[in-house]
Amino acid sequence: MYGRLPIVKMLLVTLALTAVISAVMVPINWNGQGASAEAPKIDHLLNVMIVLSAFVFSLVMVMLFYALWKFKAKPGDESDGEPIHGNTRLEIAWTLIPTIIVLFAGGYSWKVLDDIEEPQKDHLTVSVFSQQFAWSFAYPGKDYAWTEEELHVPVGRQVHFKMHALDVIHSFWVPEWRIKKDNVPGITTTAIVTPDKVGTYQLVCTELCGFGHSTMRAKVVVEPPGKFKKWVEGLDQKAPKELMETVELDSTTNPPDLGAGGA
Ligand SMILES: [Cu+2]
């Protein structure tokens, strides 16, 4: 028989390998500059996932190389392998460990999502309209001041972007904000973002939506509240009737109330 597996040694090697991989991968700035209150939480979540993945990868590699080294047939050994059937301890381990990892990853992600989507009382609502291949935006009050190709938002205030796709599926993404949300014809989806750095960014469509997809961008300006207010007041276009009709027609489905349940 095999004798006892050096489980403690294998585990130590696994942990050491996990530490080495994590030390290389975690310091890398995968998402670039962050410019929202949500960004650090999402970046931290990504780092936690990297460490978990490094652990799983290391565990598999250590067991694979141990098996290759330990159970390699001697030269000239033509005999059959040992007739074995099942290994209860091993099966419990390979069921339990992944279950714990997946439940932890799911629970932690849930907590982060719940956290960053917590609505603030003083939030600003902006309607986003996407169509092949352009973005436009409507602001509340004053008959919905409307603007094309340029989005302004105040710094330090939570914004609820209500998304309306006019033709096919598009996706709203400002890399520095981290948040990404599909715009789906027929329903209203909502992205919740709290921009926390003044600056100019780019809104990118991240859903392949046709020939002009790669050009479907808009300028995003995050500015102090006073400047933002002036800018909105200076807009002279009103949202076209057809656009406001989609707002009424689209059913509000998102974000679903976490924990609301129901059949
Ligand atoms: Cu698009």
Coordinates of C-alpha atoms and ligand atoms in Angstrom, one line a residue:
M1 CA 0.0 0.0 0.0
Y2 CA 0.9 3.7 -0.2
G3 CA 1.7 4.2 3.4
R4 CA 0.7 7.5 5.0
L5 CA 0.8 10.6 2.8
P6 CA 3.0 13.3 4.2
I7 CA -0.1 15.5 4.5
V8 CA 1.4 18.1 6.9
K9 CA 4.5 18.5 4.6
M10 CA 2.3 18.9 1.5
L11 CA 0.1 21.4 3.2
L12 CA 3.1 23.5 4.2
V13 CA 4.5 23.4 0.7
T14 CA 1.0 24.4 -0.6
L15 CA 0.9 27.4 1.8
A16 CA 4.4 28.5 0.9
L17 CA 3.5 28.3 -2.8
T18 CA 0.3 30.2 -2.1
A19 CA 2.3 32.9 -0.3
V20 CA 4.8 33.2 -3.2
I21 CA 2.1 33.5 -5.9
S22 CA 0.1 36.0 -3.8
A23 CA 3.2 38.1 -3.1
V24 CA 3.7 38.4 -6.9
M25 CA 0.1 38.8 -8.0
V26 CA -1.5 40.9 -5.3
P27 CA 0.7 44.0 -5.6
I28 CA 0.0 44.3 -9.3
N29 CA -2.5 47.1 -10.0
W30 CA -4.9 45.1 -12.2
N31 CA -7.6 47.6 -12.5
G32 CA -5.6 50.8 -12.9
Q33 CA -6.4 54.1 -11.1
G34 CA -9.6 54.0 -8.9
A35 CA -11.9 57.0 -8.7
S36 CA -15.0 55.9 -6.8
A37 CA -15.8 55.0 -3.2
E38 CA -16.6 51.5 -4.5
A39 CA -13.2 51.0 -6.2
P40 CA -11.1 50.0 -3.2
K41 CA -13.7 47.5 -2.0
I42 CA -13.8 45.9 -5.4
D43 CA -10.0 45.8 -5.7
H44 CA -9.8 44.2 -2.3
L45 CA -12.3 41.6 -3.3
L46 CA -10.3 40.8 -6.3
N47 CA -7.1 40.4 -4.2
V48 CA -9.0 38.0 -1.9
M49 CA -10.1 36.0 -4.9
I50 CA -6.5 35.9 -6.2
V51 CA -5.2 34.5 -2.9
L52 CA -8.0 31.9 -2.9
S53 CA -7.2 30.9 -6.5
A54 CA -3.5 30.8 -5.7
F55 CA -4.3 28.3 -2.8
V56 CA -6.4 26.0 -5.1
F57 CA -3.7 26.2 -7.8
S58 CA -0.9 25.4 -5.3
L59 CA -2.8 22.5 -3.8
V60 CA -3.5 20.9 -7.1
M61 CA 0.1 21.4 -8.3
V62 CA 1.6 20.0 -5.1
M63 CA -0.6 16.9 -5.2
L64 CA 0.1 16.4 -8.9
F65 CA 3.9 16.6 -8.6
Y66 CA 3.9 14.5 -5.5
A67 CA 1.9 11.8 -7.3
L68 CA 4.2 12.0 -10.3
W69 CA 7.3 11.6 -8.2
K70 CA 6.0 9.1 -5.6
F71 CA 4.0 6.7 -7.8
K72 CA 6.1 6.6 -10.9
A73 CA 6.6 3.1 -12.2
K74 CA 10.2 1.7 -11.9
P75 CA 11.9 1.0 -15.2
G76 CA 10.9 -2.4 -16.4
D77 CA 7.9 -2.6 -14.1
E78 CA 5.1 -4.0 -16.4
S79 CA 2.8 -5.1 -13.6
D80 CA -0.8 -3.9 -13.2
G81 CA -1.7 -1.0 -10.9
E82 CA -3.0 -1.8 -7.5
P83 CA -6.8 -2.6 -7.5
I84 CA -8.1 0.2 -5.4
H85 CA -11.7 1.3 -4.8
G86 CA -12.5 4.6 -3.4
N87 CA -11.0 6.5 -0.5
T88 CA -13.5 8.0 1.9
R89 CA -11.2 10.4 3.6
L90 CA -9.9 11.8 0.3
E91 CA -13.4 12.1 -1.0
I92 CA -14.6 14.0 2.0
A93 CA -11.6 16.3 1.8
W94 CA -12.1 17.1 -1.9
T95 CA -15.7 17.8 -1.4
L96 CA -15.4 19.8 1.8
I97 CA -12.5 22.1 0.9
P98 CA -13.9 23.4 -2.4
T99 CA -17.4 23.8 -0.7
I100 CA -15.9 25.9 2.0
I101 CA -13.9 28.0 -0.5
V102 CA -16.9 28.6 -2.8
L103 CA -19.2 29.4 0.1
F104 CA -16.7 31.9 1.5
A105 CA -16.1 33.5 -1.9
G106 CA -19.9 33.8 -2.5
G107 CA -20.6 35.1 1.0
Y108 CA -17.8 37.7 0.9
S109 CA -18.9 38.9 -2.6
W110 CA -22.4 39.2 -1.4
K111 CA -21.3 41.3 1.5
V112 CA -19.3 43.6 -0.7
L113 CA -22.1 44.0 -3.2
D114 CA -24.6 44.7 -0.5
D115 CA -22.2 47.3 0.9
I116 CA -21.5 49.2 -2.2
E117 CA -25.1 49.2 -3.4
E118 CA -26.5 50.6 -0.1
P119 CA -28.6 53.5 -1.3
Q120 CA -27.8 56.9 0.2
K121 CA -30.6 59.3 1.0
D122 CA -29.1 62.3 -0.9
H123 CA -28.3 60.4 -4.1
L124 CA -28.6 61.9 -7.5
T125 CA -30.5 60.1 -10.3
V126 CA -29.3 60.3 -13.9
S127 CA -31.0 58.6 -16.8
V128 CA -28.6 56.9 -19.3
F129 CA -29.7 56.2 -22.9
S130 CA -27.7 53.9 -25.1
Q131 CA -28.1 53.2 -28.7
Q132 CA -26.0 52.2 -31.7
F133 CA -23.5 53.9 -31.2
A134 CA -24.0 56.8 -28.8
W135 CA -24.7 57.7 -25.2
S136 CA -27.0 60.4 -23.9
F137 CA -27.9 61.5 -20.4
A138 CA -30.9 63.1 -18.8
Y139 CA -30.9 65.0 -15.4
P140 CA -33.9 65.3 -13.1
G141 CA -35.7 68.6 -12.7
K142 CA -36.3 71.3 -15.3
D143 CA -37.9 68.9 -17.9
Y144 CA -35.0 66.6 -17.8
A145 CA -32.1 68.5 -19.1
W146 CA -30.4 66.4 -21.7
T147 CA -26.9 66.0 -23.1
E148 CA -25.2 63.8 -25.7
E149 CA -21.8 62.3 -25.6
E150 CA -20.8 64.0 -22.3
L151 CA -21.7 63.0 -18.8
H152 CA -21.1 65.3 -15.8
V153 CA -21.5 64.2 -12.2
P154 CA -20.7 65.9 -8.8
V155 CA -17.8 64.5 -6.8
G156 CA -18.5 62.8 -3.5
R157 CA -22.2 62.1 -4.0
Q158 CA -23.8 58.7 -4.8
V159 CA -25.3 58.6 -8.3
H160 CA -27.9 56.1 -9.4
F161 CA -27.6 55.6 -13.2
K162 CA -30.9 54.4 -14.6
M163 CA -30.1 52.6 -17.8
H164 CA -32.3 52.5 -20.9
A165 CA -31.1 50.7 -24.1
L166 CA -33.0 51.8 -27.2
D167 CA -32.0 49.0 -29.6
V168 CA -29.7 46.2 -28.5
I169 CA -27.8 45.4 -25.3
H170 CA -25.0 47.8 -24.4
S171 CA -22.9 48.0 -21.3
F172 CA -22.0 51.0 -19.1
W173 CA -18.4 51.0 -17.9
V174 CA -16.1 53.7 -16.5
P175 CA -13.0 51.7 -15.7
E176 CA -11.9 54.0 -12.8
W177 CA -15.3 53.6 -11.1
R178 CA -15.0 49.8 -11.5
I179 CA -18.8 49.4 -11.7
K180 CA -20.1 47.9 -15.0
K181 CA -23.8 47.4 -15.9
D182 CA -25.7 46.0 -18.9
N183 CA -28.3 48.2 -20.6
V184 CA -31.0 45.9 -21.7
P185 CA -33.9 46.9 -24.0
G186 CA -37.3 46.7 -22.2
I187 CA -35.9 46.9 -18.6
T188 CA -34.3 49.5 -16.4
T189 CA -31.1 48.5 -14.9
T190 CA -29.3 50.6 -12.3
A191 CA -25.6 51.2 -11.6
I192 CA -24.8 52.8 -8.3
V193 CA -21.5 54.8 -8.1
T194 CA -20.0 57.3 -5.8
P195 CA -17.3 59.2 -7.8
D196 CA -14.7 60.4 -5.4
K197 CA -12.0 62.0 -7.6
V198 CA -12.4 65.1 -9.7
G199 CA -11.3 64.5 -13.2
T200 CA -12.1 63.5 -16.8
Y201 CA -12.7 59.9 -17.6
Q202 CA -14.2 57.8 -20.4
L203 CA -17.4 55.9 -20.5
V204 CA -16.9 52.8 -22.6
C205 CA -19.5 50.4 -24.0
T206 CA -18.4 46.9 -23.1
E207 CA -21.0 44.9 -24.9
L208 CA -20.3 44.1 -28.5
C209 CA -23.2 45.9 -30.0
G210 CA -22.5 46.3 -33.7
F211 CA -20.0 47.8 -36.2
G212 CA -19.6 51.0 -34.3
H213 CA -19.1 49.3 -30.9
S214 CA -15.5 50.4 -30.5
T215 CA -16.4 54.0 -31.0
M216 CA -19.2 54.0 -28.5
R217 CA -17.7 56.2 -25.9
A218 CA -18.6 59.3 -23.9
K219 CA -16.6 61.9 -22.0
V220 CA -17.2 61.8 -18.2
V221 CA -16.5 64.8 -16.1
V222 CA -16.5 64.5 -12.3
E223 CA -16.5 68.0 -10.8
P224 CA -17.3 69.9 -7.5
P225 CA -21.1 70.1 -6.8
G226 CA -21.3 73.9 -7.5
K227 CA -19.7 73.6 -10.9
F228 CA -21.9 70.6 -11.7
K229 CA -25.1 72.5 -10.8
K230 CA -24.1 75.4 -13.0
W231 CA -23.3 73.0 -15.9
V232 CA -26.8 71.3 -15.6
E233 CA -28.5 74.7 -15.4
G234 CA -26.7 75.8 -18.5
L235 CA -28.0 72.8 -20.6
D236 CA -30.6 74.0 -23.1
Q237 CA -31.7 70.7 -24.6
K238 CA -34.6 68.7 -23.1
A239 CA -34.8 65.0 -23.3
P240 CA -36.6 64.0 -26.5
K241 CA -40.1 62.6 -26.0
E242 CA -39.2 59.2 -27.4
L243 CA -36.5 58.8 -24.8
M244 CA -38.8 59.7 -21.9
E245 CA -41.3 57.2 -23.2
T246 CA -38.7 54.4 -22.9
V247 CA -38.3 55.4 -19.3
E248 CA -42.0 54.9 -18.7
L249 CA -42.1 51.7 -20.8
D250 CA -39.1 50.0 -19.3
S251 CA -39.9 48.0 -16.2
T252 CA -37.8 48.6 -13.1
T253 CA -36.2 45.3 -12.3
N254 CA -32.8 46.2 -11.0
P255 CA -31.1 46.1 -8.7
P256 CA -33.3 43.4 -7.2
D257 CA -33.8 43.8 -3.5
L258 CA -31.3 41.5 -1.9
G259 CA -32.9 39.0 0.3
A260 CA -36.4 39.9 -0.9
G261 CA -36.9 36.3 -2.0
G262 CA -40.3 35.2 -3.2
A263 CA -41.3 32.5 -5.6
Ligands
CU1 CU -22.8 49.5 -27.4

